[in-house]
Short mmCIF file of C-alpha atoms and ligand atoms in Angstrom, two decimals:
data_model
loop_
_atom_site.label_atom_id
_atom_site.label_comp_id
_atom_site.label_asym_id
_atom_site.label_seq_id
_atom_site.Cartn_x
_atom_site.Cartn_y
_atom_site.Cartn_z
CA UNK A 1 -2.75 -46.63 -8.87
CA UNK A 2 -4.00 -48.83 -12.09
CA UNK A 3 -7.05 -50.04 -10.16
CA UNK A 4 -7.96 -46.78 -9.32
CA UNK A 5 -7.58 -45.27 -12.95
CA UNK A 6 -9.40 -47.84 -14.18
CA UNK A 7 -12.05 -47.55 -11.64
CA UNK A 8 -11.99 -43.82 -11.64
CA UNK A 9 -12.34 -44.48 -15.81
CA UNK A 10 -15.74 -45.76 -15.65
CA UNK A 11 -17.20 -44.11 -13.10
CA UNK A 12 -16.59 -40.41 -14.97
CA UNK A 13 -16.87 -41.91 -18.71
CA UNK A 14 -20.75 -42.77 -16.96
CA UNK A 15 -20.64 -39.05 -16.53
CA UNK A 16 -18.89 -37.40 -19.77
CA UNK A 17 -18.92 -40.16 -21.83
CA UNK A 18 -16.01 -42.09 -23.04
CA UNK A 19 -14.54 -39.51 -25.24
CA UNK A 20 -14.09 -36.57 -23.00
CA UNK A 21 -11.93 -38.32 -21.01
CA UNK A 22 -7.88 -39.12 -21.77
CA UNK A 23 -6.31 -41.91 -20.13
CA UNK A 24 -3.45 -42.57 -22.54
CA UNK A 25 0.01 -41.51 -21.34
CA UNK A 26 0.92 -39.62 -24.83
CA UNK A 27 -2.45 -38.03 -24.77
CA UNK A 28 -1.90 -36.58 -21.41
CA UNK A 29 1.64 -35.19 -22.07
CA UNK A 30 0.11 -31.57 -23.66
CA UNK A 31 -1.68 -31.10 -19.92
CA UNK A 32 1.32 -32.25 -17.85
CA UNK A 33 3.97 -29.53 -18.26
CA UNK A 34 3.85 -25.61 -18.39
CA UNK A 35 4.43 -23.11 -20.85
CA UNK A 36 7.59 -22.55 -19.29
CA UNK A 37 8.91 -26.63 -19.10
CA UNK A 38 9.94 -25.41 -16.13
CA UNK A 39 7.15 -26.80 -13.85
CA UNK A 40 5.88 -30.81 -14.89
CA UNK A 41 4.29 -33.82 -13.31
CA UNK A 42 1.75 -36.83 -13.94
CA UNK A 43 -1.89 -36.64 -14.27
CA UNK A 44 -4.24 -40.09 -13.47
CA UNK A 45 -6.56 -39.04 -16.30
CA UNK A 46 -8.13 -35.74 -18.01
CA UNK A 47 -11.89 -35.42 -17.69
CA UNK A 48 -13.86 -32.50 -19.89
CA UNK A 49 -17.02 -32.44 -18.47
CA UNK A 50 -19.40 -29.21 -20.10
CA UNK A 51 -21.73 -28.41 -17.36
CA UNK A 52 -21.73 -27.08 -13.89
CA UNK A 53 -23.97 -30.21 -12.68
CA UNK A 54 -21.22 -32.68 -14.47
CA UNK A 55 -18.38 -30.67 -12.94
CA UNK A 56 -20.19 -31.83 -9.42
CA UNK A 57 -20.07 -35.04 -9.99
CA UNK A 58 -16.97 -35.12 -11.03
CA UNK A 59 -15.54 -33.56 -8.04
CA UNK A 60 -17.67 -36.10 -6.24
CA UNK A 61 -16.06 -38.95 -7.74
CA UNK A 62 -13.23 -37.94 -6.94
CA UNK A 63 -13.80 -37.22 -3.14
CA UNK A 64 -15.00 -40.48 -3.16
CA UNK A 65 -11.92 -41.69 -4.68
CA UNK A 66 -9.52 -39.58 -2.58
CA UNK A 67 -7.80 -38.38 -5.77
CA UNK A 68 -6.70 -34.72 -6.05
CA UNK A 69 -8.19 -32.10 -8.48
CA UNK A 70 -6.43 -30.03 -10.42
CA UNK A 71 -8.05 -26.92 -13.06
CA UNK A 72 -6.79 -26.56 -15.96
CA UNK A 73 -7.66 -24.29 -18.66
CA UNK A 74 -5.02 -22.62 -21.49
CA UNK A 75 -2.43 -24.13 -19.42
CA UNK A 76 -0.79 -20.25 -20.51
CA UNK A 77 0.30 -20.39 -16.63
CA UNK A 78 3.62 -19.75 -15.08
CA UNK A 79 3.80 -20.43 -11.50
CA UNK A 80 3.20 -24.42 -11.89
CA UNK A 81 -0.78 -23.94 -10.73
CA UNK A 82 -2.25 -26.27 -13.30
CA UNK A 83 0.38 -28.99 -13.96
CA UNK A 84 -0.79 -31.98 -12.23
CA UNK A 85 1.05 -33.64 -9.45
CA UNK A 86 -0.68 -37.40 -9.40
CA UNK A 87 -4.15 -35.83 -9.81
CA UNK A 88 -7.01 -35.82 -12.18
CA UNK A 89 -6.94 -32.65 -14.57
CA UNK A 90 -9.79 -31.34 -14.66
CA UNK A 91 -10.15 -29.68 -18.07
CA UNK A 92 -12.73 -26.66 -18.70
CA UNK A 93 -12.50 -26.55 -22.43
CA UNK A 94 -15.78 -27.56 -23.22
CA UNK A 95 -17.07 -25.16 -20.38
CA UNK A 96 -17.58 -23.04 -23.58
CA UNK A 97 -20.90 -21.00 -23.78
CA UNK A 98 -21.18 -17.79 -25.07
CA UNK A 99 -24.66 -16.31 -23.80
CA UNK A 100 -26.16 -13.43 -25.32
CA UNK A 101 -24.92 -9.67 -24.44
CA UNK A 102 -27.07 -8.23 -21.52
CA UNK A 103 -27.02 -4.64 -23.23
CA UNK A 104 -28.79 -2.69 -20.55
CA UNK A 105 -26.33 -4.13 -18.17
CA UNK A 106 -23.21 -4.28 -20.51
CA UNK A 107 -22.63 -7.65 -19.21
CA UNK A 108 -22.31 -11.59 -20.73
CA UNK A 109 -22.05 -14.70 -19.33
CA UNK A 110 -19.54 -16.86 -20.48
CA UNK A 111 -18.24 -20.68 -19.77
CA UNK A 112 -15.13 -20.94 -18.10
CA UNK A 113 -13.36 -23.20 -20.96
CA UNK A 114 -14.11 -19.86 -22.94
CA UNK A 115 -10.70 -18.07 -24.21
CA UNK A 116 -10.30 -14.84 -24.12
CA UNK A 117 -9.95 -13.95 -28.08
CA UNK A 118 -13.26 -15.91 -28.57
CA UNK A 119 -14.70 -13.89 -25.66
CA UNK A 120 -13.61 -10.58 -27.30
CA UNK A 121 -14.60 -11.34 -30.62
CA UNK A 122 -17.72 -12.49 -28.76
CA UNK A 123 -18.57 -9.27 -27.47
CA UNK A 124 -17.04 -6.87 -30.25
CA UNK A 125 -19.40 -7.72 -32.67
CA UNK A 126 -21.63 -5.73 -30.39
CA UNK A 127 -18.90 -2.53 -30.22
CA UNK A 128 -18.44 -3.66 -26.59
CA UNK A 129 -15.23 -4.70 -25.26
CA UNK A 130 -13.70 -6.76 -22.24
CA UNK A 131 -11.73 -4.61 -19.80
CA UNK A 132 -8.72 -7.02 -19.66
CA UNK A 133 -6.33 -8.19 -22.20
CA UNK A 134 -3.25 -10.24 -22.60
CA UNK A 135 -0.70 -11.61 -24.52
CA UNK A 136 -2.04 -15.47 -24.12
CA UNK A 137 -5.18 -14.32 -25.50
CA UNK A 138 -6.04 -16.88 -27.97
CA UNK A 139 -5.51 -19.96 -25.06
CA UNK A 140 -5.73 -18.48 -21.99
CA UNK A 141 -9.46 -18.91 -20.31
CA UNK A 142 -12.28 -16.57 -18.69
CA UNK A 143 -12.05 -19.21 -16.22
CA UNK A 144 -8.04 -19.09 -15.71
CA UNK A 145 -7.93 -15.81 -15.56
CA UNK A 146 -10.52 -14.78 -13.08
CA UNK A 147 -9.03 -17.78 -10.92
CA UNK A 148 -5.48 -16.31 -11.12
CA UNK A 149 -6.87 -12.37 -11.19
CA UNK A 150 -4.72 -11.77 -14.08
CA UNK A 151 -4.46 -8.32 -15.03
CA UNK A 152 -2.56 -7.56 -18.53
CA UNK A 153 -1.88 -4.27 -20.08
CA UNK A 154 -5.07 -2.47 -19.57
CA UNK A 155 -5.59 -2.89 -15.60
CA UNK A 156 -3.96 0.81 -15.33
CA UNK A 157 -7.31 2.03 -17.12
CA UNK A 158 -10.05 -0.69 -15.98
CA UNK A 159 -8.40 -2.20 -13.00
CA UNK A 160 -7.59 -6.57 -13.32
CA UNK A 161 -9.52 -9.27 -13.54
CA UNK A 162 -11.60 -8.60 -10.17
CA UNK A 163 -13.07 -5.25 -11.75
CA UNK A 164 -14.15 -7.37 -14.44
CA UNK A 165 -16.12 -9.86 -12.89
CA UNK A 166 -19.46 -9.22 -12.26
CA UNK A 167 -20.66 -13.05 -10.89
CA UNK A 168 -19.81 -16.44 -10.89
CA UNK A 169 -21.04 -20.17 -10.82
CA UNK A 170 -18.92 -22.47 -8.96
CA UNK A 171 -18.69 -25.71 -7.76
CA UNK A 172 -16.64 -25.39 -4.08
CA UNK A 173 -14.40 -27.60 -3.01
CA UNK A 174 -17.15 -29.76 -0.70
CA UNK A 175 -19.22 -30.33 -4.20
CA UNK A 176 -21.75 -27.68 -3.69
CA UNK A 177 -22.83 -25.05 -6.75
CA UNK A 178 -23.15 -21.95 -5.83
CA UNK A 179 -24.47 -19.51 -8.55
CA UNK A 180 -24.27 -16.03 -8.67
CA UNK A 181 -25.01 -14.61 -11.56
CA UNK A 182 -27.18 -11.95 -11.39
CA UNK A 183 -24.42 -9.12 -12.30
CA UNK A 184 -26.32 -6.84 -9.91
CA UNK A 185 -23.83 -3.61 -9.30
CA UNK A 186 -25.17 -3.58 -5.87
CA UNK A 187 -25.66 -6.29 -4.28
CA UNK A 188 -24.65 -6.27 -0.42
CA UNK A 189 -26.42 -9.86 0.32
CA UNK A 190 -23.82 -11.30 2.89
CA UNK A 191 -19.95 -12.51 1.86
CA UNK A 192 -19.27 -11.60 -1.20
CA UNK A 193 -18.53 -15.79 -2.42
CA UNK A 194 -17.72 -14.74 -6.36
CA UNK A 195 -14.90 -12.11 -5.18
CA UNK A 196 -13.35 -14.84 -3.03
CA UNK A 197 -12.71 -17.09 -5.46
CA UNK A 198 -11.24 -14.30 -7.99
CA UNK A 199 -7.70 -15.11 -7.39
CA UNK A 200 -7.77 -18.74 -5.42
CA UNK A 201 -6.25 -20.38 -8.35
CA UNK A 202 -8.46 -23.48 -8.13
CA UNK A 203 -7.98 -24.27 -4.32
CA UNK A 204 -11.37 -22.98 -3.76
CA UNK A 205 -13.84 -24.39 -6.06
CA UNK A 206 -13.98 -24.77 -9.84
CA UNK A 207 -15.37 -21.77 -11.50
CA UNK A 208 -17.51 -22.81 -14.35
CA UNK A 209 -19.47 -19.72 -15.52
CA UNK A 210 -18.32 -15.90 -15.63
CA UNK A 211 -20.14 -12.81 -15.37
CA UNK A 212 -18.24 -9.98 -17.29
CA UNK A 213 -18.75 -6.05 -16.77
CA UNK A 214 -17.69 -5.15 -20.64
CA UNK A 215 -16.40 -1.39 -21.94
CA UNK A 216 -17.94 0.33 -25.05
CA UNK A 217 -15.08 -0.63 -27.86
CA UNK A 218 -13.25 2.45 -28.03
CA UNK A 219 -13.38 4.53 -31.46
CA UNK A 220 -10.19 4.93 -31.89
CA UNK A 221 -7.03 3.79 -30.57
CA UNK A 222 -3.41 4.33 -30.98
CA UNK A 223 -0.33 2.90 -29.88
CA UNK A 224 2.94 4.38 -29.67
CA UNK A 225 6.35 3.13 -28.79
CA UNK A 226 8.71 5.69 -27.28
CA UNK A 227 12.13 4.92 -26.72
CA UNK A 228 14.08 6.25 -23.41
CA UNK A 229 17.65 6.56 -22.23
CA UNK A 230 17.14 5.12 -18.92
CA UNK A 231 14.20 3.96 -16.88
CA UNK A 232 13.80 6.52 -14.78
CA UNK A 233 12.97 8.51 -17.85
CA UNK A 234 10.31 5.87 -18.94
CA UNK A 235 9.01 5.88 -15.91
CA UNK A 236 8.40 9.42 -15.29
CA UNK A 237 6.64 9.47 -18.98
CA UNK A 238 4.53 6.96 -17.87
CA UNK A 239 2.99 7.80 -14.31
CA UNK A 240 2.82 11.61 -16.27
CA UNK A 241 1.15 10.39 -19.39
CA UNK A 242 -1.46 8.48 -16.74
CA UNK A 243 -2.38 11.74 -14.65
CA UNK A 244 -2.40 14.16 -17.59
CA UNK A 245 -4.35 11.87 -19.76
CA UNK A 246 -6.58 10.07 -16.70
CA UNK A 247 -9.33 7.69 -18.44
CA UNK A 248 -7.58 7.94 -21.91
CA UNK A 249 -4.44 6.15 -21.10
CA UNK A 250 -5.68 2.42 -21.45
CA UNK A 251 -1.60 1.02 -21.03
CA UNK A 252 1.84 2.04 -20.39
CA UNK A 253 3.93 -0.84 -20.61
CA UNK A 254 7.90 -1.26 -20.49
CA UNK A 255 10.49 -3.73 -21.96
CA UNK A 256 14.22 -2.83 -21.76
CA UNK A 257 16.80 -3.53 -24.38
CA UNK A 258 17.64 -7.39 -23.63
CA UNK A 259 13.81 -7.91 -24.40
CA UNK A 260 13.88 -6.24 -27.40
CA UNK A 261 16.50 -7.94 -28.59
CA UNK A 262 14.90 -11.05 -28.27
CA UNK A 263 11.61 -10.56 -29.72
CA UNK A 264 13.48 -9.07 -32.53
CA UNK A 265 15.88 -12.25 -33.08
CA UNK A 266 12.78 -14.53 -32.87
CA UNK A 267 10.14 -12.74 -35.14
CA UNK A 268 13.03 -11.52 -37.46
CA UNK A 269 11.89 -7.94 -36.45
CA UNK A 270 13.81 -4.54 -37.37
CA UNK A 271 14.55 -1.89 -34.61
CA UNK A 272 11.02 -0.74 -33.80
CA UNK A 273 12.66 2.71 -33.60
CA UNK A 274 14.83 4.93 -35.86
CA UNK A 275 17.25 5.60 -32.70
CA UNK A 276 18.88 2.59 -30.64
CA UNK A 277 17.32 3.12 -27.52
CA UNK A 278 17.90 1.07 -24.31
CA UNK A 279 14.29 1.29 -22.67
CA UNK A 280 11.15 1.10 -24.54
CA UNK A 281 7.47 2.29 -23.35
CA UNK A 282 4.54 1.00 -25.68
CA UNK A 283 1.69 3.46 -24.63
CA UNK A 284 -2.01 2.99 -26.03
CA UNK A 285 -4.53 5.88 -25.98
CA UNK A 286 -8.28 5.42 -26.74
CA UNK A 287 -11.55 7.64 -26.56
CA UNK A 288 -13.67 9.18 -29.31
CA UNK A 289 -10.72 11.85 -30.54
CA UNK A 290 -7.82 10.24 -29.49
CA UNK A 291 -5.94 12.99 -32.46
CA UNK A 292 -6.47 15.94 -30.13
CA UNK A 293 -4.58 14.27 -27.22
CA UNK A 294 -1.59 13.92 -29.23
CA UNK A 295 -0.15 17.64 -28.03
CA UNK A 296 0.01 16.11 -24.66
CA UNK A 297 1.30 12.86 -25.19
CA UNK A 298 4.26 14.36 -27.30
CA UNK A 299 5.07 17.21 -24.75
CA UNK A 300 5.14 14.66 -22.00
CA UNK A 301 7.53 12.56 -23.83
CA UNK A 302 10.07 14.97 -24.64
CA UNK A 303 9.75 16.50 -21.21
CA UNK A 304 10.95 13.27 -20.08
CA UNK A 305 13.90 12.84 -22.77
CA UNK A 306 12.49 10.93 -25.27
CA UNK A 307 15.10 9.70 -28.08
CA UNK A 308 12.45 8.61 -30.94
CA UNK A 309 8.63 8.08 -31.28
CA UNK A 310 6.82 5.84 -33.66
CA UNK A 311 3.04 5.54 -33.66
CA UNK A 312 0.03 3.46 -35.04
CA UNK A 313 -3.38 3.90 -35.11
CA UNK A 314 -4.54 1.59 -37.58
CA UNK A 315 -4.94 -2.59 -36.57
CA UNK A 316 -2.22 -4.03 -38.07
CA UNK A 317 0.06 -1.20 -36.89
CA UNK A 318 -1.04 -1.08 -33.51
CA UNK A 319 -0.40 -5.07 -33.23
CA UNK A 320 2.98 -4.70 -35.19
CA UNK A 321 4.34 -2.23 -32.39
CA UNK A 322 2.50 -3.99 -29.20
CA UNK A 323 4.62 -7.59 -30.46
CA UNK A 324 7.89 -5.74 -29.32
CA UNK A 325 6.16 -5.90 -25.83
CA UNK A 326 3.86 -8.74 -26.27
CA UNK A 327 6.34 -11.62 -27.83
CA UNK A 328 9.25 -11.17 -25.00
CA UNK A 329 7.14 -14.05 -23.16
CA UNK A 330 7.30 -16.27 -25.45
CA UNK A 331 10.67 -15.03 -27.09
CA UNK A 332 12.49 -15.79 -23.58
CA UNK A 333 10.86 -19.02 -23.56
CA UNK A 334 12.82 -20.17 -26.72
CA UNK A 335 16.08 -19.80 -25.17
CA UNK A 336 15.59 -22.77 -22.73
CA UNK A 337 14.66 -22.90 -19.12
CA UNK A 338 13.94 -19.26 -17.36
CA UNK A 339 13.55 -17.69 -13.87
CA UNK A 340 10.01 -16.02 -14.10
CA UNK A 341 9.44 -13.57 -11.32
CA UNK A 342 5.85 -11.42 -11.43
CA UNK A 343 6.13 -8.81 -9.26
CA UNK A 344 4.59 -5.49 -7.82
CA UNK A 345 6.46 -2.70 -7.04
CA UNK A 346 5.14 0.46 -5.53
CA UNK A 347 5.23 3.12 -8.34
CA UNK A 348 8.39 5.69 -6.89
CA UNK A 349 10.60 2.66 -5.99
CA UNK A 350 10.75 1.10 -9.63
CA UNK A 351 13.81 2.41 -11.39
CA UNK A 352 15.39 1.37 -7.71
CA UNK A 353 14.05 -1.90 -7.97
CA UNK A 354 15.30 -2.62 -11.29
CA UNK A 355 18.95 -1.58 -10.55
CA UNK A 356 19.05 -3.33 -7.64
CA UNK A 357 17.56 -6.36 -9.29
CA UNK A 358 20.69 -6.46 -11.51
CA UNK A 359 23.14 -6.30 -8.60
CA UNK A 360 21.42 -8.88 -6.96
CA UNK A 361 21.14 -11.44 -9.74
CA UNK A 362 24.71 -10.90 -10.34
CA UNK A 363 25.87 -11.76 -7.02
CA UNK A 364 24.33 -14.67 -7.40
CA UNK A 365 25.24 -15.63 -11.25
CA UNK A 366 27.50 -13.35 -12.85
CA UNK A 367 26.45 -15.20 -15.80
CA UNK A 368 23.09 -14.69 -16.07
CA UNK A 369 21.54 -12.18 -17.97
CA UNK A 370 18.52 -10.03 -16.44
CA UNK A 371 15.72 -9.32 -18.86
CA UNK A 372 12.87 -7.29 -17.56
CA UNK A 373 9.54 -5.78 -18.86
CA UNK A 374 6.00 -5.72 -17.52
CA UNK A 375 2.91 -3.07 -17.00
CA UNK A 376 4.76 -0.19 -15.75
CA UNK A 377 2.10 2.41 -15.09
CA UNK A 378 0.84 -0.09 -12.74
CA UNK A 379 3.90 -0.98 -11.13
CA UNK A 380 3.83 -4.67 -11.94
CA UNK A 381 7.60 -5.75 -13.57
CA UNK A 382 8.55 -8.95 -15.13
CA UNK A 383 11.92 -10.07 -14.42
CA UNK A 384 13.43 -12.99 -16.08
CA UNK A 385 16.20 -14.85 -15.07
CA UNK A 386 18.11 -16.53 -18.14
CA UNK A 387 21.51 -18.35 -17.54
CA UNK A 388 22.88 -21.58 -18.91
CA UNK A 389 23.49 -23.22 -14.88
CA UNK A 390 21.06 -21.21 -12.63
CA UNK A 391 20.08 -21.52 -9.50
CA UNK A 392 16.38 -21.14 -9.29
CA UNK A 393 16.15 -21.29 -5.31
CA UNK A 394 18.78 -18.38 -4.66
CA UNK A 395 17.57 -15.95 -7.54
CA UNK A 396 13.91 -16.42 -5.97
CA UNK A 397 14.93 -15.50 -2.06
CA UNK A 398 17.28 -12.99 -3.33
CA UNK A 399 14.40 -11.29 -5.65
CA UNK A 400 11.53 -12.32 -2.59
CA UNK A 401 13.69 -10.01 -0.24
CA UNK A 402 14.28 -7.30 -3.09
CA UNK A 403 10.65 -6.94 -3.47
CA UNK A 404 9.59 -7.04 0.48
CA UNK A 405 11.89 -4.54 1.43
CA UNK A 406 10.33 -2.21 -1.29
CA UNK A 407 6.81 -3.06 0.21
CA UNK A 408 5.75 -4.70 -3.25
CA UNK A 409 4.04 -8.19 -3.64
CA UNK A 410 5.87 -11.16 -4.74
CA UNK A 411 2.82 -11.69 -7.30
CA UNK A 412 1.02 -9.36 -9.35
CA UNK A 413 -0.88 -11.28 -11.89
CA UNK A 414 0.21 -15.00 -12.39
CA UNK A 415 -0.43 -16.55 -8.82
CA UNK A 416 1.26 -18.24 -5.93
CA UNK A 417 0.96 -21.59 -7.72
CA UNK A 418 3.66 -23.77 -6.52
CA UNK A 419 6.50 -21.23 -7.60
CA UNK A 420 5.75 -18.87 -4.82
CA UNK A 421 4.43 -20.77 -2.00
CA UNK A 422 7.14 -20.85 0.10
CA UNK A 423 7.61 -16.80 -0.35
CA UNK A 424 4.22 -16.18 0.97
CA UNK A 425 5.53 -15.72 4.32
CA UNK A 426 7.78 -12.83 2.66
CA UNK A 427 4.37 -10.49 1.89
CA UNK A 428 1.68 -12.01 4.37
CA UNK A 429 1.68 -12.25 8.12
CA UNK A 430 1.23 -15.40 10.13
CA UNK A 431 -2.38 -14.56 10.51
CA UNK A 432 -2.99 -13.27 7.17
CA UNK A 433 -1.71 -17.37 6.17
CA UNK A 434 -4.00 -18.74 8.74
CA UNK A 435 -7.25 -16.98 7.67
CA UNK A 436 -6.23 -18.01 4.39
CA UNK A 437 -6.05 -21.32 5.44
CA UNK A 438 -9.08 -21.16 7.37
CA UNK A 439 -11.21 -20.48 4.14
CA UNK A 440 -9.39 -23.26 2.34
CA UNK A 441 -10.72 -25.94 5.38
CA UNK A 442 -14.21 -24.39 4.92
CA UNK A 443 -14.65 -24.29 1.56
CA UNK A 444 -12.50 -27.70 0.34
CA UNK A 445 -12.80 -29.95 3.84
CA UNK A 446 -11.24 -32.46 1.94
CA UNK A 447 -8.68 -30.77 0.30
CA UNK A 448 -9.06 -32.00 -3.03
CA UNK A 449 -8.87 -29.00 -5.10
CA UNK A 450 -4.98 -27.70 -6.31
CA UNK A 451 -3.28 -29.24 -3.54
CA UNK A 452 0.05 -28.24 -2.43
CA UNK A 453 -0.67 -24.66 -4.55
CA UNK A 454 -0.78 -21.21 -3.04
CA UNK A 455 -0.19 -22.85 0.74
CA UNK A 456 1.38 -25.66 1.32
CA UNK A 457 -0.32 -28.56 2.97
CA UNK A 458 0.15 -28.75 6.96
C1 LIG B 1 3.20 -10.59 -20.02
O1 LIG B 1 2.97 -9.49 -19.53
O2 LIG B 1 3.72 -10.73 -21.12
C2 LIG B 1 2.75 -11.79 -19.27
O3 LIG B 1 2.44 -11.50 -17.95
C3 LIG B 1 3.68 -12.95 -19.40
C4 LIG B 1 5.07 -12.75 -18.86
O4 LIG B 1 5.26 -12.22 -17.78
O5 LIG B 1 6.04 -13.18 -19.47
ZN1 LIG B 2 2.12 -9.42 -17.65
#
């Protein structure tokens, strides 16, 4: 392994330059384990190289090398996609341009290595917006996110990251650059190449340029956190607030009372509502007169049994009420080592889904406490697993079943990684897996690129 480090050293310093690569073990620790500790493993090297040309050669010193690939960008992931397993991290941070807004189009091109907040800050300063937002904002990547799909809070109103993305530049698996860019809205040219790879969590190629459809920034927006007696209640606001309100309801997102709690303990929060309630929606409405929608919003709350209301509609309020929702991540993370499961449920079955999420857990750890949250007017829940002894294999098939019997997806937004692999089977047919795989052989012959992630190698 040392000969081929050292090798593989000066053969991509002749292509970065010395600096852009890490080779010392300490260095490397930050890009070897997850933001949940749960997933970890050993990388050869880190390489940063800044162009779509450099990211070629890299790969191709690597083929040549037989060394495994893995893309890395925020490393905000939580299915284990980007932690290395003996491979050479391929870093996309300095992937950073920020072209110039295409205004006709309401479009920009942006690097891969480009985060998110630097994207929207990017683009706001021309009162135009990105259609997808998320908690991890400030780390996570353009190019992460349009390689995992992720969709966030807003994909209710503007759909996930596959709405968003207008074109691509990628290097495939096999070394070749294909570039499509042009942002056209029609464009009917044969496959559509940029929509594969929205989604194939590096086992494809390595996406090193973005083309994003942007929003006008809204005029106004305001947030509002309503607070429910059970979840059936929230979820009937929700799904009621989204067809009386259509366009104007940008998110409806959930977090029950164990998440609450949390965030509160961690950010030294007090009760983000006057009345104790057990299930919380944070709902944000935008347009050009957001005030005269207000009638509705409040007569669909209380027709659903709303216990207290507080609202926002300035920045600092509207962030202050979103962190109830925003900081569970992070806030479950403190406590130690947690069960993450991302799934989607299809809209009537959630309030069954959750219950029955409980009982299941339970069975299998009477111990453990259930925490869940998510994007509920989209029908994509978050449930956490936190207990001091748990058993990640059982929760996972007993949660994988929950979720197939409901005809929901074991993954909504964070990926297949390594976490979910071997639940594939679960959600996809035999020949839904061997198409897959088929693209994977003819796109990355070698397979270089994230092995071992999304399928497991035959
Ligand atoms: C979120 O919605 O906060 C993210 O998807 C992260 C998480 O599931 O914890
Ligand atoms: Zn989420």
């Amino acid at each position: 392994v040392n000969t081929i480090i050292v090798e593989l050293t000066k053969e991509l310093a002749a292509i970065v330059g010395r600096p852009n690569l890490i080779v010392d073990r300490e260095a490397l620790m930050p890009f070897e384990t997850d933001y949940t500790r749960r997933w970890h493993g050993e990388a050869l090297l880190a390489v940063a190289p800044s162009s779509t040309d450099d990211v070629a050669r890299v790969l191709s010193v690597c083929q040549a090398a037989g060394v495994g690939v893995v893309v890395q960008g925020g490393n905000t992931g939580l299915v284990g996609g980007a932690v290395p397993a003996d491979e050479v991290v391929l870093l996309t941070r300095r992937l950073d341009v920020l072209e110039p807004i295409d205004s006709l189009a309401s479009q920009v091109t942006v690097g891969a290595g480009v985060t998110l907040e630097a994207a929207q800050r990017h683009v706001r300063a021309d009162g135009l917006d990105l259609p997808v937002d998320l908690a991890a904002r400030s780390a996570a990547t353009i190019g992460g996110m349009t390689a995992t799909n992720a969709g966030g809070a807003l994909a209710v109103r503007y759909g996930t990251m596959a709405a968003a993305v207008a074109g691509m530049e990628v290097v495939l698996g096999d070394g070749k650059i294909v570039s499509r860019l042009s942002g056209l809205l029609k464009d009917t040219a044969g496959y559509d190449l940029a929509r594969l790879l929205v989604g194939s969590e590096g086992t494809l190629g390595v996406i090193t340029r973005v083309r994003l459809r942007l929003i006008r920034h809204p005029t106004q927006r305001l947030v509002a956190v309503a607070g429910f007696g059970s979840l059936v209640d929230a979820a009937r606001a929700a799904l009621t607030l989204r067809d009386r309100l259509g366009p104007s309801l940008e998110a409806a997102d959930y977090v029950d009372a164990a998440g609450v709690r949390l965030v509160r303990d961690r950010r030294r929060l007090p009760p983000p509502l006057a009345v104790e309630s057990g299930h919380l929606l944070v709902i944000q409405v935008a347009g050009e007169d957001v005030e005269s929608l207000l009638p509705v919003v409040s007569e669909t709350l209380d027709a659903a049994g709303v216990t207290a209301v507080s609202v926002a509609d300035d920045t600092s309020g509207r962030e202050r009420l979103w962190t109830y929702r925003e900081a569970v991540n992070e806030s479950i993370g403190a406590q130690g080592l947690v069960h993450k499961f991302d799934a989607s449920i299809p809209l009537g079955a959630i309030p069954e889904f959750a219950a029955e999420t409980h009982e299941a857990v339970a069975l299998v750890d009477p111990a453990a406490t259930v925490v869940i949250y998510g994007h509920l007017a989209d029908g994509n829940l978050h449930v956490n697993v936190l207990s001091p002894d748990l058993d990640h294999y059982r929760v996972e098939q007993a949660l994988g079943q929950l979720v197939a019997q409901h005809n929901g997806s074991i993954s909504a937004e964070h990926g297949i990684g390594i976490a979910k692999r071997d639940l594939l089977t679960l959600v996809r047919s035999d020949d839904d897996i061997a198409a897959m795989r088929a693209v994977k052989a003819a796109l990355d012959p070698e397979g270089l690129l994230g092995r071992h992630r999304v399928l497991r190698e035959e």
